[in-house]
Amino acid sequence: MRKKSVGNILIDLTSLLDVIFIVLLIVICRLQTMDETAAEKEALAQTMMNEAQSSQKLYKDQMESISAVSEYVVLISINAHYDSDVITRHIEVLDSSVDTQMHEIAQLKGTNVEEGLNALRTYLQDAVKNNPEKTMIISLNEGDEDILYRDENSINKIIDEMVASDPEHVKRRN
C-alpha cells in the first residue's frame, strides 16, 4: 500500500507571536493606567467623604447651638413681595418661636395697605408679648427687588416703632 504523504507544511508563528505579545503589552499598560486612575479617584472620593463628614459634624453642632440659642432668642424674618401684577403684595413671616413654616400675615392691594400693615404690627406686638424673656431679632428683605419701596418704608417704620418701644428685647437685623 502506498502511503499518501502529507506535505510538510511549515508555518512560521514568530510574527504571530510578536503581534500577540504587542497586544498583551498594550492590554497590561491599559490595565495599569486604569488601576492608577481608579486609585486616584478612590483617594479623591475618600477626601470628599471626609470633608462631607466634617461639614456634617459642623452643621450638627451648629443646629445644636441654634437649639440652645432658641431658648433666649426669637428670630422673625419678614418677607414682603409682590405678584406679577404689582398691585397685589404679600407679607409673610417666618417666626422661630412658632414653627419653621412661612405664614402669610397680610395681603396689600393697591393703596389699601393700612389693614395689612396693622395686621403685621399686631403680629409683632403679640410675638413680643408671648416671649417677654427672649430677645427678638427682626429682619426684612430690604433692598430686595421683590419688595416695593413704599412697602419697605412702611414695614421699616413698624420695626423701628417696635425697637423704640422695647430696645432691650427687640433688635433689628440689618
Short mmCIF file of N, CA and C in Angstrom, two decimals:
data_model
loop_
_atom_site.label_atom_id
_atom_site.label_comp_id
_atom_site.label_asym_id
_atom_site.label_seq_id
_atom_site.Cartn_x
_atom_site.Cartn_y
_atom_site.Cartn_z
N MET A 1 0.80 -1.15 0.00
CA MET A 1 0.00 0.00 0.00
C MET A 1 0.86 1.24 0.00
N ARG A 2 0.38 2.06 -0.62
CA ARG A 2 1.12 3.28 -0.76
C ARG A 2 0.58 4.32 0.21
N LYS A 3 1.44 4.88 0.92
CA LYS A 3 1.03 5.88 1.87
C LYS A 3 0.93 7.21 1.16
N LYS A 4 -0.11 7.86 1.51
CA LYS A 4 -0.22 9.21 1.00
C LYS A 4 0.64 10.07 1.89
N SER A 5 1.43 10.76 1.30
CA SER A 5 2.27 11.60 2.13
C SER A 5 1.69 13.00 2.20
N VAL A 6 1.56 13.35 3.39
CA VAL A 6 1.05 14.69 3.63
C VAL A 6 2.28 15.57 3.59
N GLY A 7 2.19 16.63 2.88
CA GLY A 7 3.34 17.51 2.74
C GLY A 7 3.68 18.19 4.05
N ASN A 8 4.89 18.34 4.22
CA ASN A 8 5.34 19.05 5.40
C ASN A 8 5.11 20.54 5.19
N ILE A 9 4.17 21.04 5.97
CA ILE A 9 3.87 22.45 5.87
C ILE A 9 4.52 23.13 7.06
N LEU A 10 5.28 24.06 6.77
CA LEU A 10 5.99 24.77 7.82
C LEU A 10 5.33 26.15 7.98
N ILE A 11 4.77 26.37 9.19
CA ILE A 11 4.13 27.64 9.48
C ILE A 11 5.04 28.41 10.42
N ASP A 12 5.33 29.60 10.04
CA ASP A 12 6.20 30.44 10.86
C ASP A 12 5.30 31.26 11.81
N LEU A 13 5.34 30.93 13.10
CA LEU A 13 4.50 31.58 14.10
C LEU A 13 5.19 32.77 14.78
N THR A 14 6.37 33.05 14.38
CA THR A 14 7.14 34.11 15.04
C THR A 14 6.43 35.46 14.91
N SER A 15 5.99 35.81 13.74
CA SER A 15 5.32 37.11 13.57
C SER A 15 3.99 37.13 14.31
N LEU A 16 3.30 35.99 14.35
CA LEU A 16 2.04 35.92 15.09
C LEU A 16 2.30 36.09 16.58
N LEU A 17 3.35 35.48 17.09
CA LEU A 17 3.69 35.66 18.50
C LEU A 17 4.07 37.11 18.81
N ASP A 18 4.73 37.77 17.89
CA ASP A 18 5.06 39.18 18.09
C ASP A 18 3.79 40.02 18.24
N VAL A 19 2.82 39.77 17.39
CA VAL A 19 1.56 40.52 17.45
C VAL A 19 0.85 40.23 18.76
N ILE A 20 0.81 38.99 19.18
CA ILE A 20 0.15 38.62 20.44
C ILE A 20 0.83 39.31 21.62
N PHE A 21 2.16 39.33 21.65
CA PHE A 21 2.88 39.99 22.74
C PHE A 21 2.65 41.51 22.74
N ILE A 22 2.58 42.11 21.56
CA ILE A 22 2.31 43.56 21.49
C ILE A 22 0.92 43.85 22.04
N VAL A 23 -0.09 43.07 21.64
CA VAL A 23 -1.45 43.26 22.14
C VAL A 23 -1.49 43.03 23.65
N LEU A 24 -0.80 42.01 24.13
CA LEU A 24 -0.75 41.74 25.56
C LEU A 24 -0.08 42.89 26.31
N LEU A 25 0.97 43.45 25.75
CA LEU A 25 1.65 44.59 26.36
C LEU A 25 0.71 45.81 26.43
N ILE A 26 -0.03 46.05 25.37
CA ILE A 26 -0.99 47.18 25.35
C ILE A 26 -2.07 46.97 26.42
N VAL A 27 -2.59 45.76 26.51
CA VAL A 27 -3.63 45.46 27.50
C VAL A 27 -3.09 45.65 28.92
N ILE A 28 -1.90 45.18 29.18
CA ILE A 28 -1.31 45.32 30.51
C ILE A 28 -1.07 46.79 30.85
N CYS A 29 -0.57 47.56 29.90
CA CYS A 29 -0.36 49.00 30.14
C CYS A 29 -1.69 49.71 30.39
N ARG A 30 -2.69 49.33 29.62
CA ARG A 30 -4.02 49.94 29.79
C ARG A 30 -4.58 49.62 31.18
N LEU A 31 -4.44 48.38 31.62
CA LEU A 31 -4.91 48.00 32.94
C LEU A 31 -4.15 48.75 34.03
N GLN A 32 -2.84 48.95 33.82
CA GLN A 32 -2.04 49.67 34.80
C GLN A 32 -2.53 51.12 34.93
N THR A 33 -2.78 51.79 33.80
CA THR A 33 -3.26 53.17 33.87
C THR A 33 -4.67 53.23 34.45
N MET A 34 -5.48 52.23 34.15
CA MET A 34 -6.82 52.19 34.73
C MET A 34 -6.75 52.01 36.24
N ASP A 35 -5.83 51.17 36.72
CA ASP A 35 -5.66 50.98 38.15
C ASP A 35 -5.20 52.28 38.82
N GLU A 36 -4.27 52.99 38.19
CA GLU A 36 -3.80 54.25 38.75
C GLU A 36 -4.93 55.28 38.79
N THR A 37 -5.71 55.35 37.72
CA THR A 37 -6.83 56.29 37.66
C THR A 37 -7.87 55.93 38.72
N ALA A 38 -8.14 54.65 38.87
CA ALA A 38 -9.11 54.21 39.88
C ALA A 38 -8.61 54.54 41.28
N ALA A 39 -7.32 54.36 41.51
CA ALA A 39 -6.76 54.68 42.83
C ALA A 39 -6.86 56.18 43.11
N GLU A 40 -6.58 57.01 42.09
CA GLU A 40 -6.70 58.46 42.26
C GLU A 40 -8.15 58.85 42.56
N LYS A 41 -9.07 58.27 41.82
CA LYS A 41 -10.49 58.58 42.03
C LYS A 41 -10.94 58.11 43.41
N GLU A 42 -10.47 56.97 43.84
CA GLU A 42 -10.82 56.46 45.17
C GLU A 42 -10.27 57.38 46.27
N ALA A 43 -9.04 57.86 46.09
CA ALA A 43 -8.45 58.78 47.06
C ALA A 43 -9.23 60.10 47.09
N LEU A 44 -9.62 60.59 45.92
CA LEU A 44 -10.42 61.82 45.85
C LEU A 44 -11.78 61.63 46.51
N ALA A 45 -12.41 60.49 46.25
CA ALA A 45 -13.70 60.20 46.86
C ALA A 45 -13.58 60.11 48.38
N GLN A 46 -12.51 59.51 48.86
CA GLN A 46 -12.29 59.40 50.31
C GLN A 46 -12.09 60.78 50.92
N THR A 47 -11.34 61.63 50.24
CA THR A 47 -11.13 63.00 50.72
C THR A 47 -12.45 63.75 50.78
N MET A 48 -13.24 63.62 49.72
CA MET A 48 -14.54 64.30 49.69
C MET A 48 -15.46 63.77 50.78
N MET A 49 -15.41 62.46 51.03
CA MET A 49 -16.24 61.88 52.08
C MET A 49 -15.81 62.39 53.45
N ASN A 50 -14.52 62.50 53.67
CA ASN A 50 -14.02 63.04 54.95
C ASN A 50 -14.46 64.49 55.13
N GLU A 51 -14.38 65.29 54.05
CA GLU A 51 -14.84 66.68 54.12
C GLU A 51 -16.33 66.76 54.41
N ALA A 52 -17.11 65.89 53.75
CA ALA A 52 -18.57 65.87 53.97
C ALA A 52 -18.88 65.50 55.42
N GLN A 53 -18.15 64.53 55.97
CA GLN A 53 -18.38 64.14 57.36
C GLN A 53 -18.02 65.28 58.31
N SER A 54 -16.94 66.00 58.01
CA SER A 54 -16.56 67.15 58.84
C SER A 54 -17.64 68.23 58.76
N SER A 55 -18.11 68.49 57.54
CA SER A 55 -19.17 69.50 57.37
C SER A 55 -20.44 69.08 58.09
N GLN A 56 -20.76 67.81 57.99
CA GLN A 56 -21.97 67.31 58.66
C GLN A 56 -21.84 67.51 60.18
N LYS A 57 -20.67 67.24 60.71
CA LYS A 57 -20.46 67.42 62.15
C LYS A 57 -20.59 68.89 62.53
N LEU A 58 -20.02 69.78 61.70
CA LEU A 58 -20.12 71.21 61.97
C LEU A 58 -21.58 71.67 61.92
N TYR A 59 -22.32 71.20 60.91
CA TYR A 59 -23.73 71.58 60.80
C TYR A 59 -24.54 71.04 61.97
N LYS A 60 -24.22 69.84 62.40
CA LYS A 60 -24.92 69.26 63.55
C LYS A 60 -24.64 70.08 64.81
N ASP A 61 -23.37 70.46 64.99
CA ASP A 61 -23.01 71.32 66.13
C ASP A 61 -23.73 72.66 66.03
N GLN A 62 -23.79 73.21 64.81
CA GLN A 62 -24.47 74.49 64.61
C GLN A 62 -25.95 74.38 64.94
N MET A 63 -26.58 73.30 64.51
CA MET A 63 -28.01 73.11 64.79
C MET A 63 -28.25 72.96 66.30
N GLU A 64 -27.36 72.27 66.98
CA GLU A 64 -27.49 72.15 68.42
C GLU A 64 -27.32 73.51 69.09
N SER A 65 -26.39 74.31 68.59
CA SER A 65 -26.20 75.66 69.13
C SER A 65 -27.43 76.52 68.89
N ILE A 66 -28.00 76.40 67.69
CA ILE A 66 -29.21 77.16 67.38
C ILE A 66 -30.34 76.75 68.30
N SER A 67 -30.44 75.46 68.58
CA SER A 67 -31.47 74.99 69.50
C SER A 67 -31.26 75.60 70.88
N ALA A 68 -30.01 75.69 71.30
CA ALA A 68 -29.72 76.28 72.61
C ALA A 68 -30.01 77.78 72.59
N VAL A 69 -29.72 78.42 71.49
CA VAL A 69 -29.95 79.86 71.37
C VAL A 69 -31.45 80.16 71.35
N SER A 70 -32.25 79.24 70.82
CA SER A 70 -33.69 79.48 70.72
C SER A 70 -34.35 79.63 72.10
N GLU A 71 -33.66 79.23 73.15
CA GLU A 71 -34.17 79.45 74.50
C GLU A 71 -34.11 80.92 74.88
N TYR A 72 -33.24 81.69 74.20
CA TYR A 72 -33.02 83.08 74.57
C TYR A 72 -33.39 84.08 73.47
N VAL A 73 -33.50 83.60 72.23
CA VAL A 73 -33.69 84.50 71.09
C VAL A 73 -34.83 83.99 70.21
N VAL A 74 -35.62 84.92 69.68
CA VAL A 74 -36.64 84.61 68.68
C VAL A 74 -36.27 85.36 67.41
N LEU A 75 -36.15 84.64 66.33
CA LEU A 75 -35.83 85.23 65.04
C LEU A 75 -37.11 85.38 64.23
N ILE A 76 -37.38 86.58 63.75
CA ILE A 76 -38.55 86.82 62.92
C ILE A 76 -38.06 87.44 61.62
N SER A 77 -38.34 86.74 60.51
CA SER A 77 -37.98 87.24 59.19
C SER A 77 -39.25 87.64 58.47
N ILE A 78 -39.29 88.87 57.99
CA ILE A 78 -40.44 89.38 57.26
C ILE A 78 -40.07 89.44 55.78
N ASN A 79 -40.92 88.86 54.96
CA ASN A 79 -40.70 88.87 53.52
C ASN A 79 -41.91 89.52 52.88
N ALA A 80 -41.69 90.65 52.22
CA ALA A 80 -42.75 91.35 51.51
C ALA A 80 -42.44 91.27 50.02
N HIS A 81 -43.33 90.69 49.27
CA HIS A 81 -43.11 90.55 47.82
C HIS A 81 -44.40 90.82 47.08
N TYR A 82 -44.31 91.04 45.80
CA TYR A 82 -45.49 91.35 45.01
C TYR A 82 -45.68 90.32 43.91
N ASP A 83 -46.93 90.25 43.45
CA ASP A 83 -47.28 89.38 42.33
C ASP A 83 -46.86 90.04 41.03
N SER A 84 -47.06 89.34 39.95
CA SER A 84 -46.67 89.88 38.65
C SER A 84 -47.47 91.12 38.27
N ASP A 85 -48.66 91.29 38.85
CA ASP A 85 -49.46 92.48 38.53
C ASP A 85 -49.02 93.71 39.33
N VAL A 86 -48.15 93.56 40.31
CA VAL A 86 -47.57 94.61 41.16
C VAL A 86 -48.64 95.29 42.02
N ILE A 87 -49.89 94.97 41.83
CA ILE A 87 -50.94 95.56 42.65
C ILE A 87 -51.11 94.76 43.92
N THR A 88 -51.01 93.45 43.82
CA THR A 88 -51.17 92.58 44.98
C THR A 88 -49.81 92.26 45.57
N ARG A 89 -49.66 92.57 46.83
CA ARG A 89 -48.43 92.29 47.54
C ARG A 89 -48.73 91.43 48.75
N HIS A 90 -47.74 90.65 49.16
CA HIS A 90 -47.91 89.71 50.27
C HIS A 90 -46.87 89.99 51.35
N ILE A 91 -47.31 89.89 52.59
CA ILE A 91 -46.36 89.97 53.71
C ILE A 91 -46.39 88.62 54.40
N GLU A 92 -45.24 87.96 54.38
CA GLU A 92 -45.10 86.65 55.01
C GLU A 92 -44.09 86.76 56.14
N VAL A 93 -44.30 85.93 57.16
CA VAL A 93 -43.43 85.97 58.34
C VAL A 93 -42.97 84.55 58.65
N LEU A 94 -41.68 84.43 58.94
CA LEU A 94 -41.10 83.18 59.44
C LEU A 94 -40.68 83.48 60.87
N ASP A 95 -41.32 82.80 61.82
CA ASP A 95 -41.13 83.08 63.25
C ASP A 95 -40.56 81.83 63.90
N SER A 96 -39.35 81.92 64.44
CA SER A 96 -38.70 80.74 65.03
C SER A 96 -39.38 80.27 66.31
N SER A 97 -40.18 81.11 66.94
CA SER A 97 -40.87 80.69 68.17
C SER A 97 -42.13 79.89 67.86
N VAL A 98 -42.62 79.97 66.64
CA VAL A 98 -43.85 79.27 66.27
C VAL A 98 -43.53 77.95 65.60
N ASP A 99 -42.93 78.00 64.41
CA ASP A 99 -42.53 76.80 63.68
C ASP A 99 -41.62 77.20 62.53
N THR A 100 -41.37 76.28 61.65
CA THR A 100 -40.45 76.54 60.55
C THR A 100 -41.17 76.82 59.24
N GLN A 101 -42.43 77.15 59.30
CA GLN A 101 -43.22 77.43 58.10
C GLN A 101 -43.40 78.93 57.93
N MET A 102 -43.41 79.39 56.68
CA MET A 102 -43.75 80.78 56.36
C MET A 102 -45.25 80.94 56.48
N HIS A 103 -45.68 82.01 57.13
CA HIS A 103 -47.11 82.29 57.27
C HIS A 103 -47.41 83.64 56.64
N GLU A 104 -48.46 83.66 55.82
CA GLU A 104 -48.87 84.93 55.23
C GLU A 104 -49.67 85.70 56.27
N ILE A 105 -49.20 86.88 56.60
CA ILE A 105 -49.85 87.73 57.59
C ILE A 105 -50.88 88.62 56.94
N ALA A 106 -50.54 89.18 55.79
CA ALA A 106 -51.45 90.13 55.16
C ALA A 106 -51.23 90.17 53.66
N GLN A 107 -52.27 90.66 52.97
CA GLN A 107 -52.18 90.96 51.55
C GLN A 107 -52.44 92.45 51.39
N LEU A 108 -51.59 93.10 50.66
CA LEU A 108 -51.76 94.52 50.40
C LEU A 108 -52.22 94.65 48.95
N LYS A 109 -53.29 95.39 48.74
CA LYS A 109 -53.81 95.56 47.38
C LYS A 109 -53.85 97.05 47.07
N GLY A 110 -53.12 97.43 46.05
CA GLY A 110 -53.10 98.82 45.62
C GLY A 110 -52.65 99.74 46.73
N THR A 111 -53.43 100.78 46.99
CA THR A 111 -53.08 101.73 48.05
C THR A 111 -53.77 101.39 49.36
N ASN A 112 -54.57 100.33 49.38
CA ASN A 112 -55.27 99.90 50.58
C ASN A 112 -54.33 99.01 51.40
N VAL A 113 -53.46 99.64 52.17
CA VAL A 113 -52.42 98.89 52.88
C VAL A 113 -52.55 98.98 54.39
N GLU A 114 -53.35 99.87 54.89
CA GLU A 114 -53.41 100.11 56.33
C GLU A 114 -53.82 98.87 57.11
N GLU A 115 -54.81 98.14 56.62
CA GLU A 115 -55.28 96.94 57.31
C GLU A 115 -54.18 95.88 57.37
N GLY A 116 -53.49 95.68 56.27
CA GLY A 116 -52.40 94.70 56.24
C GLY A 116 -51.24 95.08 57.13
N LEU A 117 -50.88 96.35 57.12
CA LEU A 117 -49.78 96.80 57.98
C LEU A 117 -50.17 96.72 59.45
N ASN A 118 -51.43 96.98 59.77
CA ASN A 118 -51.89 96.82 61.16
C ASN A 118 -51.85 95.35 61.58
N ALA A 119 -52.17 94.45 60.65
CA ALA A 119 -52.08 93.01 60.95
C ALA A 119 -50.64 92.62 61.27
N LEU A 120 -49.68 93.16 60.51
CA LEU A 120 -48.26 92.89 60.78
C LEU A 120 -47.86 93.48 62.13
N ARG A 121 -48.27 94.70 62.41
CA ARG A 121 -47.95 95.36 63.68
C ARG A 121 -48.50 94.52 64.84
N THR A 122 -49.75 94.08 64.72
CA THR A 122 -50.37 93.26 65.78
C THR A 122 -49.61 91.95 65.96
N TYR A 123 -49.23 91.33 64.85
CA TYR A 123 -48.48 90.07 64.93
C TYR A 123 -47.18 90.26 65.69
N LEU A 124 -46.44 91.32 65.35
CA LEU A 124 -45.16 91.57 66.00
C LEU A 124 -45.34 91.90 67.48
N GLN A 125 -46.36 92.69 67.80
CA GLN A 125 -46.62 93.02 69.21
C GLN A 125 -46.99 91.77 70.00
N ASP A 126 -47.80 90.89 69.40
CA ASP A 126 -48.15 89.63 70.07
C ASP A 126 -46.92 88.74 70.27
N ALA A 127 -46.03 88.73 69.28
CA ALA A 127 -44.81 87.92 69.41
C ALA A 127 -43.96 88.42 70.56
N VAL A 128 -43.87 89.73 70.72
CA VAL A 128 -43.10 90.30 71.83
C VAL A 128 -43.78 89.95 73.16
N LYS A 129 -45.10 90.07 73.23
CA LYS A 129 -45.83 89.76 74.47
C LYS A 129 -45.72 88.28 74.83
N ASN A 130 -45.74 87.40 73.82
CA ASN A 130 -45.68 85.96 74.08
C ASN A 130 -44.28 85.48 74.46
N ASN A 131 -43.27 86.28 74.22
CA ASN A 131 -41.89 85.90 74.53
C ASN A 131 -41.20 87.03 75.29
N PRO A 132 -41.71 87.40 76.47
CA PRO A 132 -41.16 88.57 77.15
C PRO A 132 -39.72 88.38 77.63
N GLU A 133 -39.31 87.15 77.88
CA GLU A 133 -37.98 86.91 78.40
C GLU A 133 -36.94 86.71 77.29
N LYS A 134 -37.38 86.69 76.05
CA LYS A 134 -36.47 86.44 74.93
C LYS A 134 -36.20 87.72 74.15
N THR A 135 -35.03 87.76 73.54
CA THR A 135 -34.69 88.86 72.65
C THR A 135 -35.26 88.55 71.27
N MET A 136 -35.91 89.54 70.66
CA MET A 136 -36.50 89.38 69.34
C MET A 136 -35.55 90.01 68.31
N ILE A 137 -35.21 89.25 67.30
CA ILE A 137 -34.41 89.79 66.20
C ILE A 137 -35.29 89.77 64.97
N ILE A 138 -35.55 90.95 64.42
CA ILE A 138 -36.47 91.09 63.30
C ILE A 138 -35.68 91.51 62.07
N SER A 139 -35.92 90.82 60.95
CA SER A 139 -35.25 91.18 59.70
C SER A 139 -36.28 91.32 58.59
N LEU A 140 -35.94 92.11 57.60
CA LEU A 140 -36.81 92.36 56.45
C LEU A 140 -35.98 92.21 55.19
N ASN A 141 -36.64 91.79 54.12
CA ASN A 141 -35.92 91.63 52.86
C ASN A 141 -35.66 93.00 52.21
N GLU A 142 -34.94 93.83 52.93
CA GLU A 142 -34.64 95.18 52.46
C GLU A 142 -33.77 95.14 51.21
N GLY A 143 -34.01 96.10 50.32
CA GLY A 143 -33.19 96.21 49.12
C GLY A 143 -33.42 95.11 48.12
N ASP A 144 -34.30 94.20 48.41
CA ASP A 144 -34.61 93.10 47.52
C ASP A 144 -35.43 93.65 46.34
N GLU A 145 -35.29 93.06 45.19
CA GLU A 145 -36.03 93.51 44.02
C GLU A 145 -37.51 93.16 44.12
N ASP A 146 -37.88 92.25 45.01
CA ASP A 146 -39.26 91.79 45.10
C ASP A 146 -40.10 92.59 46.09
N ILE A 147 -39.56 93.65 46.65
CA ILE A 147 -40.31 94.46 47.61
C ILE A 147 -40.43 95.88 47.05
N LEU A 148 -41.64 96.43 47.14
CA LEU A 148 -41.83 97.80 46.70
C LEU A 148 -41.24 98.76 47.72
N TYR A 149 -40.73 99.86 47.25
CA TYR A 149 -40.07 100.84 48.12
C TYR A 149 -41.02 101.34 49.20
N ARG A 150 -42.26 101.63 48.83
CA ARG A 150 -43.21 102.16 49.82
C ARG A 150 -43.55 101.11 50.88
N ASP A 151 -43.63 99.83 50.48
CA ASP A 151 -43.87 98.76 51.45
C ASP A 151 -42.67 98.60 52.37
N GLU A 152 -41.49 98.69 51.79
CA GLU A 152 -40.27 98.58 52.59
C GLU A 152 -40.23 99.69 53.65
N ASN A 153 -40.54 100.90 53.24
CA ASN A 153 -40.54 102.02 54.19
C ASN A 153 -41.58 101.83 55.28
N SER A 154 -42.78 101.39 54.91
CA SER A 154 -43.85 101.21 55.89
C SER A 154 -43.50 100.12 56.90
N ILE A 155 -42.96 99.02 56.43
CA ILE A 155 -42.59 97.91 57.33
C ILE A 155 -41.41 98.32 58.20
N ASN A 156 -40.45 99.04 57.63
CA ASN A 156 -39.32 99.53 58.43
C ASN A 156 -39.81 100.45 59.54
N LYS A 157 -40.80 101.25 59.25
CA LYS A 157 -41.37 102.14 60.26
C LYS A 157 -41.96 101.34 61.41
N ILE A 158 -42.67 100.25 61.09
CA ILE A 158 -43.25 99.38 62.13
C ILE A 158 -42.14 98.75 62.97
N ILE A 159 -41.10 98.26 62.30
CA ILE A 159 -39.99 97.62 63.02
C ILE A 159 -39.30 98.65 63.91
N ASP A 160 -39.08 99.85 63.39
CA ASP A 160 -38.45 100.90 64.20
C ASP A 160 -39.29 101.24 65.42
N GLU A 161 -40.62 101.27 65.26
CA GLU A 161 -41.51 101.50 66.41
C GLU A 161 -41.34 100.40 67.45
N MET A 162 -41.23 99.16 66.98
CA MET A 162 -41.07 98.02 67.90
C MET A 162 -39.75 98.14 68.66
N VAL A 163 -38.70 98.50 67.95
CA VAL A 163 -37.38 98.64 68.59
C VAL A 163 -37.41 99.80 69.58
N ALA A 164 -38.05 100.90 69.19
CA ALA A 164 -38.09 102.07 70.07
C ALA A 164 -38.92 101.80 71.33
N SER A 165 -39.97 100.99 71.20
CA SER A 165 -40.82 100.72 72.36
C SER A 165 -40.18 99.78 73.36
N ASP A 166 -39.30 98.88 72.90
CA ASP A 166 -38.65 97.92 73.81
C ASP A 166 -37.24 97.61 73.30
N PRO A 167 -36.32 98.57 73.38
CA PRO A 167 -34.99 98.38 72.80
C PRO A 167 -34.16 97.28 73.46
N GLU A 168 -34.54 96.91 74.67
CA GLU A 168 -33.78 95.87 75.37
C GLU A 168 -34.08 94.48 74.81
N HIS A 169 -35.32 94.27 74.37
CA HIS A 169 -35.73 92.95 73.91
C HIS A 169 -35.95 92.84 72.40
N VAL A 170 -36.09 93.95 71.71
CA VAL A 170 -36.34 93.91 70.27
C VAL A 170 -35.15 94.53 69.55
N LYS A 171 -34.56 93.75 68.66
CA LYS A 171 -33.40 94.20 67.88
C LYS A 171 -33.73 94.07 66.39
N ARG A 172 -33.09 94.90 65.62
CA ARG A 172 -33.25 94.90 64.17
C ARG A 172 -32.01 94.29 63.54
N ARG A 173 -32.21 93.39 62.63
CA ARG A 173 -31.08 92.82 61.90
C ARG A 173 -30.97 93.55 60.58
N ASN A 174 -29.85 94.18 60.34
CA ASN A 174 -29.63 94.93 59.09
C ASN A 174 -28.86 94.12 58.10
#
